[in-house]
mmCIF file with all atom_site columns, C-alpha atoms in Angstrom:
data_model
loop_
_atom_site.group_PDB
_atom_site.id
_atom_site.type_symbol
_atom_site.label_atom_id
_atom_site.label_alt_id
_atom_site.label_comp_id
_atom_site.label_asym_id
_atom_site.label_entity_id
_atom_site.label_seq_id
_atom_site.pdbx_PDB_ins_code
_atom_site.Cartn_x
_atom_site.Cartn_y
_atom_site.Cartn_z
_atom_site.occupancy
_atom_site.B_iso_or_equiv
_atom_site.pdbx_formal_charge
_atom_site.auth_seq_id
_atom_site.auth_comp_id
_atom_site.auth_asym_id
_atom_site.auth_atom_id
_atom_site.pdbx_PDB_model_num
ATOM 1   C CA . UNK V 1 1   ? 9.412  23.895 -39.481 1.00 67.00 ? 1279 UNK V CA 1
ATOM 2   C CA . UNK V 1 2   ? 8.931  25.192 -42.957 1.00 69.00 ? 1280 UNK V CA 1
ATOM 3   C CA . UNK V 1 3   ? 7.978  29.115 -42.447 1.00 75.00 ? 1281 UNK V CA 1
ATOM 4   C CA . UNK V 1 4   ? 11.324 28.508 -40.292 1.00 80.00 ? 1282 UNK V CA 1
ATOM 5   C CA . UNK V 1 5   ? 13.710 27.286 -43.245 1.00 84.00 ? 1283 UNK V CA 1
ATOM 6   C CA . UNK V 1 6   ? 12.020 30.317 -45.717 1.00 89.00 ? 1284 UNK V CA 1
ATOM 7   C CA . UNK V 1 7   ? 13.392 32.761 -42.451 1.00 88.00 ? 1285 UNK V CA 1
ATOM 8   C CA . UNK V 1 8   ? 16.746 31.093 -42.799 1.00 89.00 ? 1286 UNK V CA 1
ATOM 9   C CA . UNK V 1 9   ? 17.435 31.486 -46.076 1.00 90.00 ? 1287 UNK V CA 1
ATOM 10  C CA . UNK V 1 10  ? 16.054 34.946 -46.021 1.00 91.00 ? 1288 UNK V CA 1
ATOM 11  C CA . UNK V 1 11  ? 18.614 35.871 -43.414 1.00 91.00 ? 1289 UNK V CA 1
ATOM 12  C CA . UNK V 1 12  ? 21.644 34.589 -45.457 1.00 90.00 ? 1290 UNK V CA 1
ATOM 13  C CA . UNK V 1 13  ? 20.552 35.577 -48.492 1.00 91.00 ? 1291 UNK V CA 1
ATOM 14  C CA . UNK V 1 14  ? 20.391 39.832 -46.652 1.00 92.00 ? 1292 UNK V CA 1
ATOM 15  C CA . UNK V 1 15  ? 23.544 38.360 -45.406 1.00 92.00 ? 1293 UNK V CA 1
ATOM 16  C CA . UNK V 1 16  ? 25.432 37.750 -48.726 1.00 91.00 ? 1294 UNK V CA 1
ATOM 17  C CA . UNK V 1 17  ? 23.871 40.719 -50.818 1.00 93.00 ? 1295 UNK V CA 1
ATOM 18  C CA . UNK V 1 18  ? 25.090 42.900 -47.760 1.00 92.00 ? 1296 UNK V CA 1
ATOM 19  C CA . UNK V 1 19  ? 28.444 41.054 -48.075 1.00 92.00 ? 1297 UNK V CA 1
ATOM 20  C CA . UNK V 1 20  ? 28.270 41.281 -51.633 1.00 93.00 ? 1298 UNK V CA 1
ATOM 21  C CA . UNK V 1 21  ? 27.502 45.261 -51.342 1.00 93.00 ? 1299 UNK V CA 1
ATOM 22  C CA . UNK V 1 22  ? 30.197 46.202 -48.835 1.00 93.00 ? 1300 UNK V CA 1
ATOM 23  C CA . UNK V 1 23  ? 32.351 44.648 -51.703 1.00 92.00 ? 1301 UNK V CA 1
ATOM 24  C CA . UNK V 1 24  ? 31.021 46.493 -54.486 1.00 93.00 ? 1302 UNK V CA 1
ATOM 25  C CA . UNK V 1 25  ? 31.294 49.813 -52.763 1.00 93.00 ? 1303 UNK V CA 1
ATOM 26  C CA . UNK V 1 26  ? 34.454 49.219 -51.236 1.00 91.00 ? 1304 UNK V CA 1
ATOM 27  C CA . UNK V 1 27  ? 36.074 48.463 -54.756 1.00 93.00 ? 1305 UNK V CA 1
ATOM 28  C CA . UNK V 1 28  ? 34.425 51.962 -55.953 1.00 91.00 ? 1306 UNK V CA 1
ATOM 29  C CA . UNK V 1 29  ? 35.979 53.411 -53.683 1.00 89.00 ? 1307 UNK V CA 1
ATOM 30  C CA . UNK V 1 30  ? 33.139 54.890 -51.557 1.00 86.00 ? 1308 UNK V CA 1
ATOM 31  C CA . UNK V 1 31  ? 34.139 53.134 -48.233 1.00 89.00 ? 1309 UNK V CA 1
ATOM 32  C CA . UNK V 1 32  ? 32.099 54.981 -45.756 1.00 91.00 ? 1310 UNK V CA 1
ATOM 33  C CA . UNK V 1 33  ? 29.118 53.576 -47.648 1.00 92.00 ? 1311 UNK V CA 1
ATOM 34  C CA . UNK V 1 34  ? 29.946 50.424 -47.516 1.00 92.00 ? 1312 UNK V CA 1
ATOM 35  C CA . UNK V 1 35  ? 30.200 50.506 -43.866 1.00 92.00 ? 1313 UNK V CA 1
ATOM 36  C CA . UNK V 1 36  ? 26.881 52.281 -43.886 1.00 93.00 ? 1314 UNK V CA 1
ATOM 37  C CA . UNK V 1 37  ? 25.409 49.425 -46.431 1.00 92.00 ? 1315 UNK V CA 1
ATOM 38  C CA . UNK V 1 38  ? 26.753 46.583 -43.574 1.00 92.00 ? 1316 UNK V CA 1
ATOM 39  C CA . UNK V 1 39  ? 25.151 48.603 -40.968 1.00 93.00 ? 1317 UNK V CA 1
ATOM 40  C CA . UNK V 1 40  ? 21.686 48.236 -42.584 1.00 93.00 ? 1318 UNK V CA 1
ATOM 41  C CA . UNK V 1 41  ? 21.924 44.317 -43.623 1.00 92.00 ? 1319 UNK V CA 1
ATOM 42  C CA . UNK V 1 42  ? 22.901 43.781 -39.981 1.00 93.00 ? 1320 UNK V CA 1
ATOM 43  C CA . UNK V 1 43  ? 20.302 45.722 -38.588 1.00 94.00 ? 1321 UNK V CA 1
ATOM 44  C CA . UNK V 1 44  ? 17.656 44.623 -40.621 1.00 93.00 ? 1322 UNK V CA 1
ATOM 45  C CA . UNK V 1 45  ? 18.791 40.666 -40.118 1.00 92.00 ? 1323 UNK V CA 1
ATOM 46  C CA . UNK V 1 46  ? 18.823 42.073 -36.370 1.00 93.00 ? 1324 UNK V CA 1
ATOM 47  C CA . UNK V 1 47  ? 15.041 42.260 -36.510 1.00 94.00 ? 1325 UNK V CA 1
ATOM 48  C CA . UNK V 1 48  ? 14.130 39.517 -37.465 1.00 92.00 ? 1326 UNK V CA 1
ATOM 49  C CA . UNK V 1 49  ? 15.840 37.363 -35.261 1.00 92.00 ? 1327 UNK V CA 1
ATOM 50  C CA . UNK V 1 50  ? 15.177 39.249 -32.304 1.00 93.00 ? 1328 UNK V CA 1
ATOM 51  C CA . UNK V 1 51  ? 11.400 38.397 -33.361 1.00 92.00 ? 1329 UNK V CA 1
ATOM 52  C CA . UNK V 1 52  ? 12.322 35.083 -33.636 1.00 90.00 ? 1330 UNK V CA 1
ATOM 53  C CA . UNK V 1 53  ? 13.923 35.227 -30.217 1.00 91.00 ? 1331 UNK V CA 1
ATOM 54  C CA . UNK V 1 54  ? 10.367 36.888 -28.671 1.00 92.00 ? 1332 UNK V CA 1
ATOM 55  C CA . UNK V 1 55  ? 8.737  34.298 -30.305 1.00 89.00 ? 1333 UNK V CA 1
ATOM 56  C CA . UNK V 1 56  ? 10.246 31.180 -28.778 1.00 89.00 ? 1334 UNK V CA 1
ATOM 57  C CA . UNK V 1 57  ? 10.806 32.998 -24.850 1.00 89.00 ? 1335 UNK V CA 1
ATOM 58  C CA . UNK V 1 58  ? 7.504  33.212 -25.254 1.00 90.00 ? 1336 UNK V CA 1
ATOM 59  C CA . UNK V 1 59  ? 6.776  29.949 -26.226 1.00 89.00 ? 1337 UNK V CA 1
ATOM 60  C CA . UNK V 1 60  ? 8.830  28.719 -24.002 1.00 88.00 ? 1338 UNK V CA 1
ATOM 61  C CA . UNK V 1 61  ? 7.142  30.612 -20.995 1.00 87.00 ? 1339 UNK V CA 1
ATOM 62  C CA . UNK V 1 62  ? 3.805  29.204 -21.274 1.00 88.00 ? 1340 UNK V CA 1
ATOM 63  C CA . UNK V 1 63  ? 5.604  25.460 -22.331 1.00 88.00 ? 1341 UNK V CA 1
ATOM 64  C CA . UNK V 1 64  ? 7.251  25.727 -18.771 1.00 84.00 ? 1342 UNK V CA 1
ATOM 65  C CA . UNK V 1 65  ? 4.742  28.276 -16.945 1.00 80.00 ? 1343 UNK V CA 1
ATOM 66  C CA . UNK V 1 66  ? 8.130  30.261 -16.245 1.00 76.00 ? 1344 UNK V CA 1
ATOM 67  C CA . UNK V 1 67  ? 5.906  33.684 -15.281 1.00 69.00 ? 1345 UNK V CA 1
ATOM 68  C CA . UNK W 2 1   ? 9.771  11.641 -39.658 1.00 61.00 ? 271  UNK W CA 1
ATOM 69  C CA . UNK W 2 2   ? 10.605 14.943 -38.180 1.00 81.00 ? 272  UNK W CA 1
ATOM 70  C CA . UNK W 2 3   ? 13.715 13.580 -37.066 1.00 88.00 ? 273  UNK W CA 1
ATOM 71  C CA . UNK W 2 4   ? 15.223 13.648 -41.224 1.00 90.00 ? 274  UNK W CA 1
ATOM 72  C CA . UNK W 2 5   ? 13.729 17.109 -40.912 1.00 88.00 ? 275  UNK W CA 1
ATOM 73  C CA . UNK W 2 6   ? 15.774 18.596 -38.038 1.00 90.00 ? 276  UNK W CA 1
ATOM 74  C CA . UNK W 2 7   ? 18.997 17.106 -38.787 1.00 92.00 ? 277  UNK W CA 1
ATOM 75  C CA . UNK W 2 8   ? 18.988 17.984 -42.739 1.00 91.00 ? 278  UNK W CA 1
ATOM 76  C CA . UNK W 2 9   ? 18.021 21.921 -41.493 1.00 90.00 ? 279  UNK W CA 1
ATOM 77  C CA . UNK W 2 10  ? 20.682 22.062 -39.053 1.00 91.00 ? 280  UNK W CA 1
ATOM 78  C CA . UNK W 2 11  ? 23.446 20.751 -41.767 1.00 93.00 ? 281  UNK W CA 1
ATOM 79  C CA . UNK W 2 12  ? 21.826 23.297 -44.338 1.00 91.00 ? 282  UNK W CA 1
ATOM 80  C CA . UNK W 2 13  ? 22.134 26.516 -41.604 1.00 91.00 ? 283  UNK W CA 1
ATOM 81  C CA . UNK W 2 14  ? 25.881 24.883 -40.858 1.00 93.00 ? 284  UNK W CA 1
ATOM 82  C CA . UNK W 2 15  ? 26.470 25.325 -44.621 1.00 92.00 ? 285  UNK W CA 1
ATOM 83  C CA . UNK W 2 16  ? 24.958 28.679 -44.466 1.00 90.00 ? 286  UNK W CA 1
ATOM 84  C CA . UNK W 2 17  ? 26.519 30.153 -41.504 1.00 91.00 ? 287  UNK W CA 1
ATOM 85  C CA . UNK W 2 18  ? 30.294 28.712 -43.139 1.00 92.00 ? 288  UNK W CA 1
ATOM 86  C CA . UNK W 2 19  ? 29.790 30.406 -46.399 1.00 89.00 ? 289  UNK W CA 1
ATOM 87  C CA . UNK W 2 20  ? 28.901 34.107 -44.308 1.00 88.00 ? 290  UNK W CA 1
ATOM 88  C CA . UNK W 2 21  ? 31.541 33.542 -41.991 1.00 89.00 ? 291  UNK W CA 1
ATOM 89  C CA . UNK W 2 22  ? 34.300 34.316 -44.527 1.00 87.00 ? 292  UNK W CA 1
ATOM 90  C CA . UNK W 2 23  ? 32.967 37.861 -45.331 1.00 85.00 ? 293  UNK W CA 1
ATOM 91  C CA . UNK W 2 24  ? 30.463 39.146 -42.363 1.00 86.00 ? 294  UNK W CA 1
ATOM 92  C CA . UNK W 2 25  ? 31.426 36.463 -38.675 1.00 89.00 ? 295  UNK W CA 1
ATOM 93  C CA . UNK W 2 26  ? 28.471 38.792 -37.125 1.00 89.00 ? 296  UNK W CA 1
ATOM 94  C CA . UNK W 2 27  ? 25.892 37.889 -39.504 1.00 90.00 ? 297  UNK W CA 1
ATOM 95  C CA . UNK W 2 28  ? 26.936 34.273 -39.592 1.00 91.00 ? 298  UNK W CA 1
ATOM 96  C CA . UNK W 2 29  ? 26.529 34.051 -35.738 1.00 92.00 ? 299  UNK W CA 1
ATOM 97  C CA . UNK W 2 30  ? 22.777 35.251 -36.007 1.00 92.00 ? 300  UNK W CA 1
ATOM 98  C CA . UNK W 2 31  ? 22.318 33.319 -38.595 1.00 91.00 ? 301  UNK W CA 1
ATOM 99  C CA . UNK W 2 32  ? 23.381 30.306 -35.990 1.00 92.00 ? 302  UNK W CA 1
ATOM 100 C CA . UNK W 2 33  ? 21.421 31.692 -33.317 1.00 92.00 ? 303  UNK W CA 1
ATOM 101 C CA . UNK W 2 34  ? 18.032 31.767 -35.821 1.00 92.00 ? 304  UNK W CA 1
ATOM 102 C CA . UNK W 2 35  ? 18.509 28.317 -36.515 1.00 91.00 ? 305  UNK W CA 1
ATOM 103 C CA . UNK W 2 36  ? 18.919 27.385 -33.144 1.00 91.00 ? 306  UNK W CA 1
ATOM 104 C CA . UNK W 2 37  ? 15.881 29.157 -31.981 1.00 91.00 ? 307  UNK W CA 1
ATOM 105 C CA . UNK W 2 38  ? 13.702 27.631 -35.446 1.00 89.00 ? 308  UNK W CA 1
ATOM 106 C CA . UNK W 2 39  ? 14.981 24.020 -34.681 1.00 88.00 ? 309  UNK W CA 1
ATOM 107 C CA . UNK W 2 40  ? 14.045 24.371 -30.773 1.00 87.00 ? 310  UNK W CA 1
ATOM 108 C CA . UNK W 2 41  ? 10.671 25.701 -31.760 1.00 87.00 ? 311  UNK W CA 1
ATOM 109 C CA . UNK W 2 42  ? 9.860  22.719 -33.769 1.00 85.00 ? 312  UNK W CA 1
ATOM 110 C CA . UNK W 2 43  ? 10.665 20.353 -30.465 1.00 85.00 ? 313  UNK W CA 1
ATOM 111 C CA . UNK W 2 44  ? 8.858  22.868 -28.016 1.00 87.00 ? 314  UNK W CA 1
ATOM 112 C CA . UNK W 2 45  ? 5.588  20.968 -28.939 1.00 84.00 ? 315  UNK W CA 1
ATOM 113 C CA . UNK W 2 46  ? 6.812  17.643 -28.102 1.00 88.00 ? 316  UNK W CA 1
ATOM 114 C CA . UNK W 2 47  ? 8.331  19.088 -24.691 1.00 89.00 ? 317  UNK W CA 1
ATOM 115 C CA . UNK W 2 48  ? 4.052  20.611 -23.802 1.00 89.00 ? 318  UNK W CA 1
ATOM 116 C CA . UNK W 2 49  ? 2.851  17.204 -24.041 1.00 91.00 ? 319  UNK W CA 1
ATOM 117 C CA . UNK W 2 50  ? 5.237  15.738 -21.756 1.00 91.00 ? 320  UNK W CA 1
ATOM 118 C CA . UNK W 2 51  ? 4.962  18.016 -19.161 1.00 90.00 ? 321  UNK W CA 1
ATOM 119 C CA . UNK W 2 52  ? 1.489  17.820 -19.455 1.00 89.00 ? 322  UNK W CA 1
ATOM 120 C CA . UNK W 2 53  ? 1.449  13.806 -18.985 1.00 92.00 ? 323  UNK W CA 1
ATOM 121 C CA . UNK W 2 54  ? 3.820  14.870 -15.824 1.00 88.00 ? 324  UNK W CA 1
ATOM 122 C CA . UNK W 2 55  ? 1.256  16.989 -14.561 1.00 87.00 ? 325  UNK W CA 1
ATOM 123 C CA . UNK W 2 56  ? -1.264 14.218 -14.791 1.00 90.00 ? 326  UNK W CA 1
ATOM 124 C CA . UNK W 2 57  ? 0.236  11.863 -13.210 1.00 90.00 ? 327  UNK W CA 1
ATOM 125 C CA . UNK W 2 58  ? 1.570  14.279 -10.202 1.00 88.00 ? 328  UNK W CA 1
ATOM 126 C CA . UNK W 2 59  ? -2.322 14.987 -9.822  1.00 87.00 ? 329  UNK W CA 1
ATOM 127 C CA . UNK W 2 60  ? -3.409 11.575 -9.839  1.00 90.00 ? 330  UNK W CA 1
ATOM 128 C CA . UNK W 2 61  ? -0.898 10.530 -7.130  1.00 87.00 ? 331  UNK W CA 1
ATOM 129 C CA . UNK W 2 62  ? -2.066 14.202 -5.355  1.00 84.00 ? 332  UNK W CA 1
ATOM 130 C CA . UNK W 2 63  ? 1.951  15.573 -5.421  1.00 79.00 ? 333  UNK W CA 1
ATOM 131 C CA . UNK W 2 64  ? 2.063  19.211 -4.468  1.00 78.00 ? 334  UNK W CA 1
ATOM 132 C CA . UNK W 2 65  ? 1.142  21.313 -7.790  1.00 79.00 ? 335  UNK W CA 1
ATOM 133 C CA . UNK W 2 66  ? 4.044  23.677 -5.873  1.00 80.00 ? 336  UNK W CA 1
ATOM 134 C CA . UNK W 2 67  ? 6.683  21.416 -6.408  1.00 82.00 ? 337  UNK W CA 1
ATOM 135 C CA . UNK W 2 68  ? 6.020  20.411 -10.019 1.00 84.00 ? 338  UNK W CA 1
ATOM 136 C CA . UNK W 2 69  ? 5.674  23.904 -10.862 1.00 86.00 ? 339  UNK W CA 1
ATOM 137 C CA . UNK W 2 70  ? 8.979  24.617 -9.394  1.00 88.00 ? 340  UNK W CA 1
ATOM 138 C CA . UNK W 2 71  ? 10.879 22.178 -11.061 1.00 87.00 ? 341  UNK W CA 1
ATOM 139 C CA . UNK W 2 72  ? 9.229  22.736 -14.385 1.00 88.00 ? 342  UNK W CA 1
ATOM 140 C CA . UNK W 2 73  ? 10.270 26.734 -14.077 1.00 90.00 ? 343  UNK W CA 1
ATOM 141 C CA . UNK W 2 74  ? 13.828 25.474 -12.890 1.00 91.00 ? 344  UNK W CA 1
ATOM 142 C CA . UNK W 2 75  ? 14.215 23.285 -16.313 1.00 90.00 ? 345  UNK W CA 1
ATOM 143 C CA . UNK W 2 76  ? 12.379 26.310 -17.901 1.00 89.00 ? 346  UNK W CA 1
ATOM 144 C CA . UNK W 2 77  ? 15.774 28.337 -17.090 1.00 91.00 ? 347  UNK W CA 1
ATOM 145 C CA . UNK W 2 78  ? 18.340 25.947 -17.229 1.00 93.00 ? 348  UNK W CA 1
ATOM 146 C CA . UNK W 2 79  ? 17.255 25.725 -20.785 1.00 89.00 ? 349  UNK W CA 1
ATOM 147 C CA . UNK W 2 80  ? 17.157 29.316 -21.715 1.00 90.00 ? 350  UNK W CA 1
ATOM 148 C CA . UNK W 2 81  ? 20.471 29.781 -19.848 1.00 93.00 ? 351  UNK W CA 1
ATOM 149 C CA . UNK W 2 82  ? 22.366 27.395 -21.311 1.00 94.00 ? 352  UNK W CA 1
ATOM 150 C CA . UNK W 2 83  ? 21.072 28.521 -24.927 1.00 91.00 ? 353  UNK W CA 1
ATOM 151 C CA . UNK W 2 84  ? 22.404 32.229 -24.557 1.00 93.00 ? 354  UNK W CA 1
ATOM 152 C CA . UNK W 2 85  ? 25.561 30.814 -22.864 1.00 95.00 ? 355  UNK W CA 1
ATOM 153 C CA . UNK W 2 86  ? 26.146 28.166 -25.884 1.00 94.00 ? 356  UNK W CA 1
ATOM 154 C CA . UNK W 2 87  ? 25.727 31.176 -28.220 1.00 92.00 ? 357  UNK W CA 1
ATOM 155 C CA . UNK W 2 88  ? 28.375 33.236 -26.700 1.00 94.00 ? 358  UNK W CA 1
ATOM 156 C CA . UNK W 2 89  ? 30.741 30.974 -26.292 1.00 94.00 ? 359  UNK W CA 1
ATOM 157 C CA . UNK W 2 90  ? 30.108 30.280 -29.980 1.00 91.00 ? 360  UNK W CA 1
ATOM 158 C CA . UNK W 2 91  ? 30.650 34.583 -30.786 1.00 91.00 ? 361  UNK W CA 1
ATOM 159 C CA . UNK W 2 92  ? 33.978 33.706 -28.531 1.00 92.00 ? 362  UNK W CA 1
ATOM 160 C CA . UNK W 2 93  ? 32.870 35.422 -25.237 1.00 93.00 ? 363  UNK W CA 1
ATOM 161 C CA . UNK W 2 94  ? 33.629 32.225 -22.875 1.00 95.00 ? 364  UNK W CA 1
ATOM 162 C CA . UNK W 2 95  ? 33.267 35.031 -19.982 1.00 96.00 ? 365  UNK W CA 1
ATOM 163 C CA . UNK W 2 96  ? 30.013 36.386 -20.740 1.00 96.00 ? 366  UNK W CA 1
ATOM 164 C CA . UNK W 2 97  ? 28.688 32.886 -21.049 1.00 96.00 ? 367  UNK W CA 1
ATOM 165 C CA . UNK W 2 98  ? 30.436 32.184 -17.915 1.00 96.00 ? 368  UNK W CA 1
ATOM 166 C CA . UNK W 2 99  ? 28.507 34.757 -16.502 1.00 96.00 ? 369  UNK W CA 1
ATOM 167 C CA . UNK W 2 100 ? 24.862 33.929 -18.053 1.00 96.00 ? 370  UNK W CA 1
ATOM 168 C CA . UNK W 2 101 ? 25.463 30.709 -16.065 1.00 95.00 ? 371  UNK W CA 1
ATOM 169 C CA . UNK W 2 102 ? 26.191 32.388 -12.874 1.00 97.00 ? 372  UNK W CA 1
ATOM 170 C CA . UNK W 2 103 ? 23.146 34.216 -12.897 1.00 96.00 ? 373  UNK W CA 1
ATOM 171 C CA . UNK W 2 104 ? 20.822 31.007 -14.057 1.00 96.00 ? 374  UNK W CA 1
ATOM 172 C CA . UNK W 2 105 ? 22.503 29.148 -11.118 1.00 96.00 ? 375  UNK W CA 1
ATOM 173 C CA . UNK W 2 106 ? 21.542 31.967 -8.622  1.00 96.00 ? 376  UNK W CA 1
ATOM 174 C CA . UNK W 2 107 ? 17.954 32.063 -10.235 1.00 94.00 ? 377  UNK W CA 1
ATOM 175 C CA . UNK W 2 108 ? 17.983 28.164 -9.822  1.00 94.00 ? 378  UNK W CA 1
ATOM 176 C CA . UNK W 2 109 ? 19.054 28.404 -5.826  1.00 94.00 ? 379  UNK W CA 1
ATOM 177 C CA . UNK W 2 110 ? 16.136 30.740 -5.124  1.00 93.00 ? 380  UNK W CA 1
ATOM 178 C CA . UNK W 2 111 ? 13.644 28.683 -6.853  1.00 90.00 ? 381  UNK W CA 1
ATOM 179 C CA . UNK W 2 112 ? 14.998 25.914 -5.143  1.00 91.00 ? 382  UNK W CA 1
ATOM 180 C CA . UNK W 2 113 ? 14.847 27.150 -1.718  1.00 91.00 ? 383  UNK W CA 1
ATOM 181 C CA . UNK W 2 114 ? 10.983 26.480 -1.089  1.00 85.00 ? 384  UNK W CA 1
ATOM 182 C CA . UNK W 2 115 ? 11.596 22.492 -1.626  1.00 87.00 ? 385  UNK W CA 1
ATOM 183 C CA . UNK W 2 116 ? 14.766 22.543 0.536   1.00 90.00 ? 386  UNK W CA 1
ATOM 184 C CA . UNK W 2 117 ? 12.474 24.242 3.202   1.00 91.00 ? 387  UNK W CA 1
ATOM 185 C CA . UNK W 2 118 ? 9.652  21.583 2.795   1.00 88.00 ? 388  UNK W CA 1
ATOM 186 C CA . UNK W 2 119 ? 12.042 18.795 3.069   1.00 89.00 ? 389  UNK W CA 1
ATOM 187 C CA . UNK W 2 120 ? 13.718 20.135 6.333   1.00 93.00 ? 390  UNK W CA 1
ATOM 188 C CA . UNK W 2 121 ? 10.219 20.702 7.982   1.00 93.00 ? 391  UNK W CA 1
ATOM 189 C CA . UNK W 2 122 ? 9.236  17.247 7.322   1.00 90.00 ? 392  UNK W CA 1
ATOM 190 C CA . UNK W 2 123 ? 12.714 15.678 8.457   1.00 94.00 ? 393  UNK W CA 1
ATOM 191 C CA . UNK W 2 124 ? 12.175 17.687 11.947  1.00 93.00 ? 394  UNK W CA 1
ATOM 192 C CA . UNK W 2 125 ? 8.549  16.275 12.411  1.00 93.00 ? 395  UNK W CA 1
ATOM 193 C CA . UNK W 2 126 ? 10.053 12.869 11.927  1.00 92.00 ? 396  UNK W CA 1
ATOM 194 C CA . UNK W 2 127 ? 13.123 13.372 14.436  1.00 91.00 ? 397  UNK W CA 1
ATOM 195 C CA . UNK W 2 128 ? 10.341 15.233 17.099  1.00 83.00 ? 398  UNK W CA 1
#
């Protein structure tokens, strides 16, 4: 439960620096990178959950012996 | 008391997943769908040992080991089903969800089939 809480908070805080960023860029005027910038905090918070995901199908598999 | 636990990190990812859904929806949604996974993952231990007290007892009193299986697999997917469906219909996609469910009840029907078989053997050797 508590490595799981750390994970959350990581994920919001990639998801309000990336919010944060397309803001910032988007005010300077460079508005491709921000895009770009959005991209990569998506992607990145992609990752991770799509571990997270592996890790409970698998968990879940041998729970209910779903092979 | 894991129960204080689960409920205070599900109101603390709500909180979360409000505040990102102002400036970036998809981020908030996997936030959602982390949280769900992390507070499932904390129960999944509590599901092993009751299926393992089921399995006990389905030995003692010498049920098929077929059976059980099936029906654990069958809860196995209704489960995962209904989490990916719950999750799109929370992104807005009723249809997709609609769809996940489709394809869980089809997987259900085939699993199902052997025990439907067994029971209609049995009923003809009673009406022979």
């Amino acid at each position: 439960m508590g490595t799981n809480i750390d994970l959350i908070f990581k994920i919001a805080g990639v998801g309000i620096l990336t919010a944060v960023l397309h803001a910032l860029l988007k005010h300077a005027g460079k508005e491709e990178y921000a895009h770009l910038a959005t991209l990569a905090g998506v992607a990145i918070i992609l990752m991770w959950v799509i571990d997270l995901l592996g890790n409970l199908f698998d968990q879940v598999k041998t729970v209910f012996r779903l092979f | 008391m894991e129960i204080t636990q689960i409920v205070g990190f599900g109101l603390v990812a709500a909180v979360l997943v409000i505040i990102l859904r102002q400036y970036k929806p998809e981020i908030a949604l996997l936030v959602s769908i982390a949280a769900g996974v992390a507070l499932f993952l904390a129960v999944l231990g509590k599901i092993g040992a009751v299926i393992e007290v089921l399995q006990d007892l389905s030995r003692r009193a010498n049920v098929n080991m077929v059976y059980l299986g099936a029906i654990l697999k069958i809860v196995g997917i209704a489960y995962i089903a209904d989490f990916g469906a719950q999750i799109c219909r929370d992104a807005g996609e009723g249809a997709l969800a609609a769809k996940i469910e489709l394809a869980a009840k089809i997987l259900i029907l085939v699993l199902a089939i052997p025990i439907v078989m067994a029971v209609l053997d049995i009923l003809m050797k009673i009406l022979d």
